[in-house]
Structures are given as C-alpha cells and as structure tokens.
Short mmCIF file of C-alpha atoms and ligand atoms in Angstrom, two decimals:
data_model
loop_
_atom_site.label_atom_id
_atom_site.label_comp_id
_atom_site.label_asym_id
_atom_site.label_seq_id
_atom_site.Cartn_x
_atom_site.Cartn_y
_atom_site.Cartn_z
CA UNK A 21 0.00 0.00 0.00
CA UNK A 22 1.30 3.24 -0.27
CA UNK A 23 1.43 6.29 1.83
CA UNK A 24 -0.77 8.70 0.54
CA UNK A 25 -4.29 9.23 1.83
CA UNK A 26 -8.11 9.45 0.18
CA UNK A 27 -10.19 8.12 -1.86
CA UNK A 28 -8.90 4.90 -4.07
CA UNK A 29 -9.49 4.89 -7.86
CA UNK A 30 -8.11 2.77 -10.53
CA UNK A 31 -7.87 2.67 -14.07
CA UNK A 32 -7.30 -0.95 -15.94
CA UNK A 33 -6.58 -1.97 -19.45
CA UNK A 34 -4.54 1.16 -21.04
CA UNK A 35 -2.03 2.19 -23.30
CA UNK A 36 -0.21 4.39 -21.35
CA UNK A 37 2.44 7.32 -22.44
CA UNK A 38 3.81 8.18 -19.13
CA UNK A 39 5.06 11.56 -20.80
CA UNK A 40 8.29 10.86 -22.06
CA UNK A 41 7.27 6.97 -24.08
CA UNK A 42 4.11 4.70 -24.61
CA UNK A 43 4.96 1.50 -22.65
CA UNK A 44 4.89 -1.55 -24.37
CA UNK A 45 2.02 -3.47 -22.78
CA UNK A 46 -1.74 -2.83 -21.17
CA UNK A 47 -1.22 -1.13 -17.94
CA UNK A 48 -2.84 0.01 -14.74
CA UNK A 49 -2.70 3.28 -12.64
CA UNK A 50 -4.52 3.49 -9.09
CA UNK A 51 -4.60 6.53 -7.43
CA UNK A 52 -5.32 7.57 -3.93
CA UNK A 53 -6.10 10.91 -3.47
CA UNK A 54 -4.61 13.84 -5.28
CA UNK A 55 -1.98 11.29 -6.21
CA UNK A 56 -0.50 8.68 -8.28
CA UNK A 57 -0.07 5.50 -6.19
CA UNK A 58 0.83 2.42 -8.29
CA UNK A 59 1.69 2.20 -12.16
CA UNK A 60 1.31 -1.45 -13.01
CA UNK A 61 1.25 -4.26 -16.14
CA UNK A 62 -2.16 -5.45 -15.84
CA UNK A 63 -0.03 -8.78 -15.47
CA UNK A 64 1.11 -7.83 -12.26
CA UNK A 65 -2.34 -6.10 -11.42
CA UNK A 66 -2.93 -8.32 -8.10
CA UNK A 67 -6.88 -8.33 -5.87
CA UNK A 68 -4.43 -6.84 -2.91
CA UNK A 69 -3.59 -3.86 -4.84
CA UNK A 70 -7.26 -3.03 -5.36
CA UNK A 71 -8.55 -3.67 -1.67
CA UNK A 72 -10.70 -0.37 -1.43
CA UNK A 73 -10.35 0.94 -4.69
CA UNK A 74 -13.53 1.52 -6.87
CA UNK A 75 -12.77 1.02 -11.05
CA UNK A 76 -12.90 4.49 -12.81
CA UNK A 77 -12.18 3.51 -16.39
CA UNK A 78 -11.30 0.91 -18.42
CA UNK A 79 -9.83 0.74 -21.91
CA UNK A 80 -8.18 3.31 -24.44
CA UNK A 81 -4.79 5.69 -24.54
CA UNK A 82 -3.98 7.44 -21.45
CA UNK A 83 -1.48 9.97 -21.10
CA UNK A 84 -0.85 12.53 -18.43
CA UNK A 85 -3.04 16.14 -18.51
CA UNK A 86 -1.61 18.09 -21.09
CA UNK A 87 0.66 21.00 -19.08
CA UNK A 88 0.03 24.27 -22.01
CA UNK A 89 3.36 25.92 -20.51
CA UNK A 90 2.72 29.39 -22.83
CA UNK A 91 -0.01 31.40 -22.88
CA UNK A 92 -1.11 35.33 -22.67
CA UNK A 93 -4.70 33.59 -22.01
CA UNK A 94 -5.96 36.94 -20.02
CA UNK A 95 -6.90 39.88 -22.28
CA UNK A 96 -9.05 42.42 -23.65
CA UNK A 97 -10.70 43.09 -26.95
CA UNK A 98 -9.62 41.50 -30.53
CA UNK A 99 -6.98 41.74 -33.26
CA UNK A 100 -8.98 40.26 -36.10
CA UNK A 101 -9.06 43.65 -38.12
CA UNK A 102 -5.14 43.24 -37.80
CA UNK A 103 -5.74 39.21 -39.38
CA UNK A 104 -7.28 40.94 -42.16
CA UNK A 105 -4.39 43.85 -42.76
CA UNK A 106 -2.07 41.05 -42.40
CA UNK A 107 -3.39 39.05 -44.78
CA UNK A 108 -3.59 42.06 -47.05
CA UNK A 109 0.66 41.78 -46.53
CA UNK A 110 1.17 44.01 -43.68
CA UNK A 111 3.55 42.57 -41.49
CA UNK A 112 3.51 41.69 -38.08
CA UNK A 113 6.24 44.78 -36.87
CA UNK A 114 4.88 47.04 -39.27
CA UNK A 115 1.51 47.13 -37.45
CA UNK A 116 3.44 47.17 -33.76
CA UNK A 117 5.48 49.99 -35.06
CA UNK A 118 2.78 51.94 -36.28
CA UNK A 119 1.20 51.69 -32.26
CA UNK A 120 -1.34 48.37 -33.37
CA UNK A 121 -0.42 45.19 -32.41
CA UNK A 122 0.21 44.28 -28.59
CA UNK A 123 -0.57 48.23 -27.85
CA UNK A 124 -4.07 47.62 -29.12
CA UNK A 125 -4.46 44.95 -26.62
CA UNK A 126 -3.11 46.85 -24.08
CA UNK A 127 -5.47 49.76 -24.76
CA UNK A 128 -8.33 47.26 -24.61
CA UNK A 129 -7.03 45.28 -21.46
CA UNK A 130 -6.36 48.53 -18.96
CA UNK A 131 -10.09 49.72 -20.17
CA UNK A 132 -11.69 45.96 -19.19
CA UNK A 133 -12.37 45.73 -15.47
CA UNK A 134 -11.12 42.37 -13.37
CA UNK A 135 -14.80 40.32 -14.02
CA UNK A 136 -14.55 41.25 -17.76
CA UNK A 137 -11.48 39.96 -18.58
CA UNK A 138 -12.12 37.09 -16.59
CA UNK A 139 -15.14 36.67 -18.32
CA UNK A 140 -13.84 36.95 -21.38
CA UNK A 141 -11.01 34.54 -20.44
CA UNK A 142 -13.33 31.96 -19.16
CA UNK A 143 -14.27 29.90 -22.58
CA UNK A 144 -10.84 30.16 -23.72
CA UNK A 145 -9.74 28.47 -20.81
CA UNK A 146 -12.63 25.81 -20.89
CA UNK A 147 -11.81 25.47 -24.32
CA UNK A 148 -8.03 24.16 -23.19
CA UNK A 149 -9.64 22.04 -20.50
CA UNK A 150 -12.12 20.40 -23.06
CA UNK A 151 -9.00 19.58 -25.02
CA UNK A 152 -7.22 17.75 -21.81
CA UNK A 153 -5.25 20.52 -20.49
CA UNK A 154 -4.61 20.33 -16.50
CA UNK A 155 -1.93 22.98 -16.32
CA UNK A 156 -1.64 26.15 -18.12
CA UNK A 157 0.56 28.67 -18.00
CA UNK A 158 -0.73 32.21 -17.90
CA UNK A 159 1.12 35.68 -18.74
CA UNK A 160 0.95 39.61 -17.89
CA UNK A 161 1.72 41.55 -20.56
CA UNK A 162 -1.45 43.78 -21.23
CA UNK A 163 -0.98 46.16 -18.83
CA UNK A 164 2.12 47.46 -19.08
CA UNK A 165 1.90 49.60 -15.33
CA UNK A 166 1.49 48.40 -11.79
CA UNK A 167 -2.30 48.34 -11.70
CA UNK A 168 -2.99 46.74 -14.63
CA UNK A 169 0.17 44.27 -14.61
CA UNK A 170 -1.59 42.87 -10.99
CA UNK A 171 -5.21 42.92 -12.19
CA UNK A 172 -4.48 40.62 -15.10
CA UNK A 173 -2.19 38.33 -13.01
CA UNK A 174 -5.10 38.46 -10.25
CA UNK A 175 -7.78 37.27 -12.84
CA UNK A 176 -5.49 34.54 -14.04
CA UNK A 177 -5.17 33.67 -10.00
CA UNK A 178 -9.02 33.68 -9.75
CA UNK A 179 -9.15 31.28 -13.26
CA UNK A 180 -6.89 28.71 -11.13
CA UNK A 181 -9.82 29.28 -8.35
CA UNK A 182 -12.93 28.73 -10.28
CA UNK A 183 -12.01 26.10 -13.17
CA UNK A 184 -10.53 22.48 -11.84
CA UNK A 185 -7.26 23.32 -13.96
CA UNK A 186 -3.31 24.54 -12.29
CA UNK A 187 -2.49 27.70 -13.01
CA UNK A 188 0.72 29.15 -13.27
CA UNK A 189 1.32 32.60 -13.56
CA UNK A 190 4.06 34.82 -15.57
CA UNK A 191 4.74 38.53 -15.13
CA UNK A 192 5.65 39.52 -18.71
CA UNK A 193 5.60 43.62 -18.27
CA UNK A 194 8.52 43.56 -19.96
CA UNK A 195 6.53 42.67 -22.96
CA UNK A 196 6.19 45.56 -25.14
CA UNK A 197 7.05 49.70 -24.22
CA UNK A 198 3.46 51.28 -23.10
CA UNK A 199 3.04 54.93 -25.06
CA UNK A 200 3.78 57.27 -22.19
CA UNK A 201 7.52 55.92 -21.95
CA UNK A 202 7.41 55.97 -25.92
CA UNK A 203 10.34 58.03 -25.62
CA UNK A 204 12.39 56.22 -22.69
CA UNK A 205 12.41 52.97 -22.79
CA UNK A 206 15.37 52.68 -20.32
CA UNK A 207 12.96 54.53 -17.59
CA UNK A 208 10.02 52.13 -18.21
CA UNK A 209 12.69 49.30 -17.42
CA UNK A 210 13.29 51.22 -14.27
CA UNK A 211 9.29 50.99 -13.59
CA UNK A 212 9.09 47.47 -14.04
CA UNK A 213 12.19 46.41 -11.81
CA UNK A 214 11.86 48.76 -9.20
CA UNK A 215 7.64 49.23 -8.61
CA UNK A 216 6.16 46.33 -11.16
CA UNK A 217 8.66 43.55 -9.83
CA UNK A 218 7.94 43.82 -6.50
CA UNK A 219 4.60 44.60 -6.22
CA UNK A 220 3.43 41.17 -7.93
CA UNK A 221 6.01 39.50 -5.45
CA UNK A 222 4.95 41.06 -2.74
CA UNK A 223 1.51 40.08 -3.53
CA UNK A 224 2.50 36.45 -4.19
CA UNK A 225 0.87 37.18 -7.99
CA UNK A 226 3.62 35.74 -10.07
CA UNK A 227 5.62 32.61 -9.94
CA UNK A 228 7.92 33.52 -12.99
CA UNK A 229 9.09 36.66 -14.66
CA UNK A 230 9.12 37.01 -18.74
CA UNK A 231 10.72 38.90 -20.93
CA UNK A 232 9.91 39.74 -24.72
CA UNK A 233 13.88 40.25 -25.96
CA UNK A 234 13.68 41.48 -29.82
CA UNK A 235 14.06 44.51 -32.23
CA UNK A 236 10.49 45.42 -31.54
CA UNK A 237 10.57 45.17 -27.97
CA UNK A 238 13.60 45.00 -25.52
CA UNK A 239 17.25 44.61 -25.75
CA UNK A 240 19.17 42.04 -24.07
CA UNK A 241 20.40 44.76 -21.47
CA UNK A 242 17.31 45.52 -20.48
CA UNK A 243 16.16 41.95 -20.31
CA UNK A 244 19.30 41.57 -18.03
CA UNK A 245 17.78 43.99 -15.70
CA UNK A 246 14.90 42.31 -14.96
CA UNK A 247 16.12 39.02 -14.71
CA UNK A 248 18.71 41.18 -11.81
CA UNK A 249 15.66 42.18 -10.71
CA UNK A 250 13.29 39.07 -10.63
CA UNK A 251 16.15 36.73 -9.23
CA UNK A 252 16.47 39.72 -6.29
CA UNK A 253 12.87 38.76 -5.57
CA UNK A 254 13.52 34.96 -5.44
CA UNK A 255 11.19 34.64 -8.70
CA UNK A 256 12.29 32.50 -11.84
CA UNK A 257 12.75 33.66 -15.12
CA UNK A 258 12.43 33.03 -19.00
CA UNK A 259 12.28 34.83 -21.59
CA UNK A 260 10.74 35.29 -25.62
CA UNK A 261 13.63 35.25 -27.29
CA UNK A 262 15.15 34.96 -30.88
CA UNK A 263 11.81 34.44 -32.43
CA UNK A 264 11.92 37.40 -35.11
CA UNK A 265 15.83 37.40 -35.09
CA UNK A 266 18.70 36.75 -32.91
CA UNK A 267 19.94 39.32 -30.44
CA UNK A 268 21.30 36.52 -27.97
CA UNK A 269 18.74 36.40 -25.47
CA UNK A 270 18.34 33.07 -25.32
CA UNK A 271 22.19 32.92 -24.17
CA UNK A 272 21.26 35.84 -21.43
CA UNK A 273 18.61 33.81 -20.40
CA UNK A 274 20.29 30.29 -19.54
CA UNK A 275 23.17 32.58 -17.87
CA UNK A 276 20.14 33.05 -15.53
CA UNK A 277 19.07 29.55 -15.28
CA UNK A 278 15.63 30.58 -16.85
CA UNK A 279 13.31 27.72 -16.89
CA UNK A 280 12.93 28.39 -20.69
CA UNK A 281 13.74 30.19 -23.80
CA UNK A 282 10.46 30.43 -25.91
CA UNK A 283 9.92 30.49 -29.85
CA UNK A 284 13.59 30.18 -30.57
CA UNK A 285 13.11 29.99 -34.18
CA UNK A 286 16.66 32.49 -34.90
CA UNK A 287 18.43 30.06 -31.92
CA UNK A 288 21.79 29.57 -33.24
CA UNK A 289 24.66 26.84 -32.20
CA UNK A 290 25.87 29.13 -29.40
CA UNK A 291 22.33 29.21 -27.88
CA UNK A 292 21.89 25.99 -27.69
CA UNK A 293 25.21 25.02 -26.04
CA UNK A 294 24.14 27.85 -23.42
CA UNK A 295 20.79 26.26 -22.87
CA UNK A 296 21.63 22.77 -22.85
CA UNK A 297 24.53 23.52 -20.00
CA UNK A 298 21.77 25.59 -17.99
CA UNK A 299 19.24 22.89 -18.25
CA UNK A 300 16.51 25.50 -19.70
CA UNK A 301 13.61 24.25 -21.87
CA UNK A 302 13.29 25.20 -25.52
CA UNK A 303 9.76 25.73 -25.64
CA UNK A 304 8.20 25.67 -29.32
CA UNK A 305 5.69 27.92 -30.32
CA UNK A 306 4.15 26.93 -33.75
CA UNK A 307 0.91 28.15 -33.59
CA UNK A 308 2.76 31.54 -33.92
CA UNK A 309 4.46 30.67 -36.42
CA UNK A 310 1.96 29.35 -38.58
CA UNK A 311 -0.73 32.58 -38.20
CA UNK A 312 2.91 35.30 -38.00
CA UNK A 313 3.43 33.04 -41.97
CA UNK A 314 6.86 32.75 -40.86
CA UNK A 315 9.53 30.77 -42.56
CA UNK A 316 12.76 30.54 -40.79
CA UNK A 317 12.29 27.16 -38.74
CA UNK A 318 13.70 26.66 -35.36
CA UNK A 319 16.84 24.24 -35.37
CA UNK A 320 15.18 21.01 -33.90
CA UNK A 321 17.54 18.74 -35.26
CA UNK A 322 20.15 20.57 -33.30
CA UNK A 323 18.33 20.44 -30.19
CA UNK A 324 17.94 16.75 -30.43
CA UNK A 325 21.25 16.41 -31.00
CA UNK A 326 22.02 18.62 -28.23
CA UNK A 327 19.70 16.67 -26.10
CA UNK A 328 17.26 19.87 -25.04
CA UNK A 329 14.64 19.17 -23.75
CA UNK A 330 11.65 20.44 -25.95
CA UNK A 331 8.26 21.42 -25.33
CA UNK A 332 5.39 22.32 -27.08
CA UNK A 333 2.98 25.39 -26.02
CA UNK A 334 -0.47 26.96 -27.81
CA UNK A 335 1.43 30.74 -26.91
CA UNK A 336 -2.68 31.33 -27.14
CA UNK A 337 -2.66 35.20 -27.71
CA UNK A 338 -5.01 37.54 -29.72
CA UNK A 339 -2.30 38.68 -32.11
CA UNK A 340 0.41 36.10 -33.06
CA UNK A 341 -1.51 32.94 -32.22
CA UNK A 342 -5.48 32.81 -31.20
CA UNK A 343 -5.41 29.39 -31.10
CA UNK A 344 -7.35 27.65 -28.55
CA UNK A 345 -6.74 23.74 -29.01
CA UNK A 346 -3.64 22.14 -27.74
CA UNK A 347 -4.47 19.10 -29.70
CA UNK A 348 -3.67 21.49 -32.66
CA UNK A 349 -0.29 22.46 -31.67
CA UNK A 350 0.52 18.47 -31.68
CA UNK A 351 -0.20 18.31 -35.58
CA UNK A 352 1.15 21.44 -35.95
CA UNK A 353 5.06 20.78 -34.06
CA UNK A 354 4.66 17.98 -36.12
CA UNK A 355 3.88 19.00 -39.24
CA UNK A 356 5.48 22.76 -39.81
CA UNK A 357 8.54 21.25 -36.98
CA UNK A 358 9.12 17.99 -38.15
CA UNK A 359 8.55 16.73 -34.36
CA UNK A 360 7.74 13.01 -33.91
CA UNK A 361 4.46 12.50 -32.50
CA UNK A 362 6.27 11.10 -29.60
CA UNK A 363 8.08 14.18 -29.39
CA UNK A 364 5.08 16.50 -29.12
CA UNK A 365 3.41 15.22 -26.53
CA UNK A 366 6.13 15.02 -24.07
CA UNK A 367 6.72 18.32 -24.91
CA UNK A 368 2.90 19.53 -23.69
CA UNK A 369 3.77 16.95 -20.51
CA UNK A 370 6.72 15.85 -19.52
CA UNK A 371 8.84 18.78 -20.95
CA UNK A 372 5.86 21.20 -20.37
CA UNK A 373 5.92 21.17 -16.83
CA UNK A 374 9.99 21.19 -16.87
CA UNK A 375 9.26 24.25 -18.67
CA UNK A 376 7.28 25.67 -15.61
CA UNK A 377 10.22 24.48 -13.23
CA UNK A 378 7.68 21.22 -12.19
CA UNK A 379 8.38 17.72 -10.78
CA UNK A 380 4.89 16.66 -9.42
CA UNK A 381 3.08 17.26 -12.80
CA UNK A 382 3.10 16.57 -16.60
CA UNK A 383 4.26 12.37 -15.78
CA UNK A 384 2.91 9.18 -15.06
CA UNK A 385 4.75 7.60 -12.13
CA UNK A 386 4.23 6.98 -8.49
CA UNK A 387 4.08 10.05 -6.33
CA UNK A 388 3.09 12.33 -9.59
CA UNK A 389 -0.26 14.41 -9.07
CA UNK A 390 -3.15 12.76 -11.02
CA UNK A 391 -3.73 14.90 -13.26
CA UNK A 392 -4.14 12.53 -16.64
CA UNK A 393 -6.56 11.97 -19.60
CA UNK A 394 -8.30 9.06 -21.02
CA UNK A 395 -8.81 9.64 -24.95
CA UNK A 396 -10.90 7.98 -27.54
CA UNK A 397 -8.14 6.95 -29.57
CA UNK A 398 -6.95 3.33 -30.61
CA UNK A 399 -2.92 5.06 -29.69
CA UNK A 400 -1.17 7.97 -28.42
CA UNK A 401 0.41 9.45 -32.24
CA UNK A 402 -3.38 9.81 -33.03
CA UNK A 403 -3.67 13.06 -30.96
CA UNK A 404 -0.97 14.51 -32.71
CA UNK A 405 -2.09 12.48 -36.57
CA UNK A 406 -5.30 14.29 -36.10
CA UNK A 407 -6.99 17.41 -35.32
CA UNK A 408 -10.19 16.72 -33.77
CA UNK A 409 -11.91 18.11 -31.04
CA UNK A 410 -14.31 15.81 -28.90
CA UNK A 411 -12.01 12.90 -28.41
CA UNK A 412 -11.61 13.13 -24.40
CA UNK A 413 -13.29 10.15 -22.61
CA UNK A 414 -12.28 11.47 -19.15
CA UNK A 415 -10.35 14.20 -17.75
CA UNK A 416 -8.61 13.33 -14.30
CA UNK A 417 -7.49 16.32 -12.00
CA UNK A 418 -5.44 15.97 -8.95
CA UNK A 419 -7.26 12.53 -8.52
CA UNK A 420 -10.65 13.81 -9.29
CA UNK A 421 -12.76 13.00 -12.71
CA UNK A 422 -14.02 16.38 -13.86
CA UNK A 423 -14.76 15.46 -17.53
CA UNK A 424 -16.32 12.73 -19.31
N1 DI6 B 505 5.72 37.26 -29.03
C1 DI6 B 505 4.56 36.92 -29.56
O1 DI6 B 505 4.37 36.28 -30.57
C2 DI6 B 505 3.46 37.44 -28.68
N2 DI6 B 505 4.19 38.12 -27.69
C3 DI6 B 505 5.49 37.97 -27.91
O2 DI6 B 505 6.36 38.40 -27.18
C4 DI6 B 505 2.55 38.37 -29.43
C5 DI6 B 505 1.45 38.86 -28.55
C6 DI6 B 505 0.47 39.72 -29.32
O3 DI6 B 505 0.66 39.88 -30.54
O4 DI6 B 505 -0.50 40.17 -28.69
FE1 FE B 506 4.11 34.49 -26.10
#
C-alpha cells in the first residue's frame, strides 16, 4: 500500500504514455487521493492492490493532462481587423510599429475591469480544458503599469480558483514599451524592476518573470535587468527570445538559469550550447508561427542532438496565435517542426511542466499528481495524426474526474 491518503481509484486496461514513451504493454494506474499511487502491467495487477479501490475507467490511450506551458490567455478586446491587414501583406512589426499590435491589446485590457477579462477569459480556458489541459501557463503583458500588470495576473489567479485546472502565472511587463515611456524605454525598465517587480512578489501574484527580448521590444540589457531584478525577488525567469531574429537572449537567459527560452526559431549553435549547460527548456511555439506566416524554422535537429529538452505550447494570444486547441499544436510541431508524434506530446507533458520548473506534474509515475486523460483513440500518435476536437473520454485532476 502506499502512503498517501483518500479516496482509491483505478484505471485498468490502457495504453499508457507516461510523458516521455508509450509503454509496451496494457497497464494500470490506481490513485489515492490527489496522487498517483501504483503504475502497473495489468499482469502484475494483483486483488491486494485493489482492496478499497472503486474502477474508474477501463480501456483506451492514457497519457498525463496536457501542461500548455505558454499562454497570454488573459486579455481584452480583438486583433482580427489586424488578421485581415495582415493578410492584405502588412507585417507583423509594421503594425506594432505603427502603435497596433500588442498596444491595441493593451489599450483594450487597462479599459476591461477584473470580471470582464475574466469573463472573457473563461471559454478560452474551458476550451483548453475540453481539449485535456490540467496545467496552463498564464502571462501579464497587457498592462504594461502596476495596476494593470496585478489585475491581469489576479484574474489569471481567480481562473486557477474557479475552473478544476493549475495555473501558473508569468509577469511579462517587460513585454512591449506602453506609449507614455514611448520616448524612454530605459525609464520604463526602471518601472518594471523597481515598482512592477515587486509589487506582484509582494503580492505572491507571479511565480515567474518574462521577458519579450527582440528589435520590436527589448534589448538584451534591459532583459538583463529584470532578470537582476526578478532573481532579487527569489522569482524565476524566461524569456521570448530569438523568435523574429537573434539578439542573444536566449544565451542571457540560460546565464540566468531561466526555466525556458520560448519560440527560438533564430536560436543559433551558441544558444543551444548555453541552454543545454543551464538545463533550460526550448519551448516551441508553432501556432505563432503558422498565423505570423513565418519561414525561418527553429533548429530542432540541433536540439535533439544537443539533447534539449523540448516542449510544445499553444502561446494562445489575440495577435500572433489565437489558437485555442492544444491538440492542434501536436499536428502542428509535427507537421510545420518535423517533431515526432512522440516528441510533441512530451513536450505539452513531460517537458511542459519542466518548462514551468515542475516535478509533481506533466508524468505518469508513483508520487506524480493525477492529473491525466483518457482519450478515444486506438494510440497515443493519433492526438498529434489528427486534429479533432471531442475525443476526451475522461479528464482526471489531482485525482478527481471532472470530464467525461
Ligand atoms: N511574441 C509573440 O508572438 C506574442 N508576444 C510575444 O512576445 C505576441 C502577442 C500579441 O501579438 O499580442
Ligand atoms: Fe508568447
């Protein structure tokens, strides 16, 4: 027996990816509690480890809840008159420079109160937990002062609350330069490690601090400074970096120890020798890459070869990716990333919740939380193969079914 507490549950007859590999034969996983207790062959599946346990499922591909480690899920308004000037060829930059882009969000977010955005963030977020999602990252990044910075990381707080789902949440302030320090970026820097920083410390609002690192955003000395300035509040950091070109930040970044280094499609071989020493997480982001029509790839082959760990994330956002289906960014790291299926879903578990600095999530193994999902598939590559909403048979969160 083993030493957790609650209620027994067990699950018999599965194909199971634990996160990193499908195991080779039908297995078992009883749970007690909130957590994982025993991972068996059904071979080995013996009347004494049942004793109290009721059956909860039977049959299909299990796998553990998928950990979305990248999202700016929390915002105001829309960007779709920007999908249609974008589509008419104006690019991505062109519309930031000219004050559109993340500003227009921003403009939108500081005018929604806390209940609206939450309200407006609520069938996104269903819409992830529909399509097996039991941990999701959620950024700042739309408020771009104090106030607004803590009410969007509150709502995201209040979303871990009110939907059965683990939230983690990112202070990204440093994510594009609000119009009244148009002029000085250096002193909006100042802002966010001095007054921003703290405050969502102080507050216990953030576990992580971002960092958008790029032409159109924030150079690698300023990035520096709020990593200085995170680390001096005992918060981890990561950063966007190299996705639009490369201005190093991905090396600044793993001479932090950030957790990861997200889009990375400009990472070069120095980069990746940086990241692979610091043990950071490239975290792919194709559903931005796909809607931004970009074309420069990121260098998975020399990741793998590197042996980087490499995860997968939705980066759902109103501008460079509103997508809302995880399931999606499977077929899609596979497809536009040459990922192997096998690949892609360890990176939205396994290396997902790496990505998030967690060891109690995003596996299969005694001791893990059980957080997992049963799926109407026949095996696990299907759920990258194909793109097709509905095919949850049960969603399992910290031991409890809340789906299906
Ligand atoms: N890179 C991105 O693709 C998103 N943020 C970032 O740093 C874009 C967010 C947006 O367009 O609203
Ligand atoms: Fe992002």
């Amino acid at each position: 027996m083993s030493s957790f507490t609650g209620k027994r549950r067990f699950w018999r007859d599965l194909t199971l990816f634990d996160g990193l590999e499908t195991l080779p034969e039908p297995m078992a996983v009883i749970t007690e509690g909130e957590r994982i207790a025993a991972v068996v062959p059904m071979a080995q599946l013996t009347d004494d480890l049942l004793i109290g346990a009721e059956e909860a499922g039977q049959g299909g591909v299990l796998t553990p809840g998928l950990v979305d480690c990248h999202t700016h899920l929390v915002f105001g308004g829309s960007r779709a008159d920007e999908f249609e000037q974008r589509l008419e060829g104006a690019s991505y930059e062109t519309i930031a420079r000219q004050g559109g882009g993340i500003l227009s969000t921003v403009r939108a977010t500081r005018a929604a109160s806390d209940s609206e955005l939450l309200d407006a963030a609520a069938p996104r977020l269903q819409a992830l937990l529909d399509d097996g999602v039991t941990t999701v990252e959620i950024k700042s990044g739309y408020g771009l002062n104090r106030d607004d910075e803590l009410k969007m990381l509150r709502v995201a707080r209040r979303l871990g609350e009110q939907f059965p789902v683990r939230v983690v949440t990112t202070l990204l302030a440093a994510h594009a330069l609000p119009p009244e320090y148009r002029d000085d970026s250096d002193a909006y820097i100042e802002q966010v490690c001095e007054d921003i920083i703290p405050a969502a410390a102080a507050e216990g609002l953030a576990d992580a601090v971002d960092v958008f690192c790029e032409n159109i955003a924030f150079s690698v000395d300023q990035c520096e400074r709020v990593f200085q300035a995170a680390q001096r509040q005992g918060l981890a950091v990561k950063a966007h970096a190299e996705q639009l070109s490369n201005l190093g930040g991905s090396a600044l970044a793993a001479r932090y120890g950030a957790l990861s280094v997200d889009h990375i499609e400009y990472l070069d071989s120095a980069g990746i020798a940086a990241i692979r020493a610091a043990g950071t997480v490239a975290v792919l982001l194709p559903g931005a890459f796909y809607s931004l029509h970009e074309t420069q790839l990121p260098p998975v082959e020399a990741l793998r070869a590197a042996g980087v760990p490499i995860a997968i994330a939705s980066d759902a956002n109103p501008g460079s990716s509103p997508l809302f289906l995880p399931t999606l960014m499977l077929n899609m790291a596979c497809n536009l990333f040459r990922l192997t299926p096998r690949e892609a879903l360890a990176g939205m578990t396994a290396h997902g919740a790496r990505a998030l600095g967690a060891i109690d999530y995003g596996r299969i193994m005694v001791g893990a939380m059980a957080d997992f999902c049963l799926w109407h598939v026949q095996q696990p590559a299907e759920l990258a193969y194909a793109v097709q909403p509905g095919r949850l048979a049960q969603r399992v969160f910290r031991g409890e079914v809340t789906h299906g």
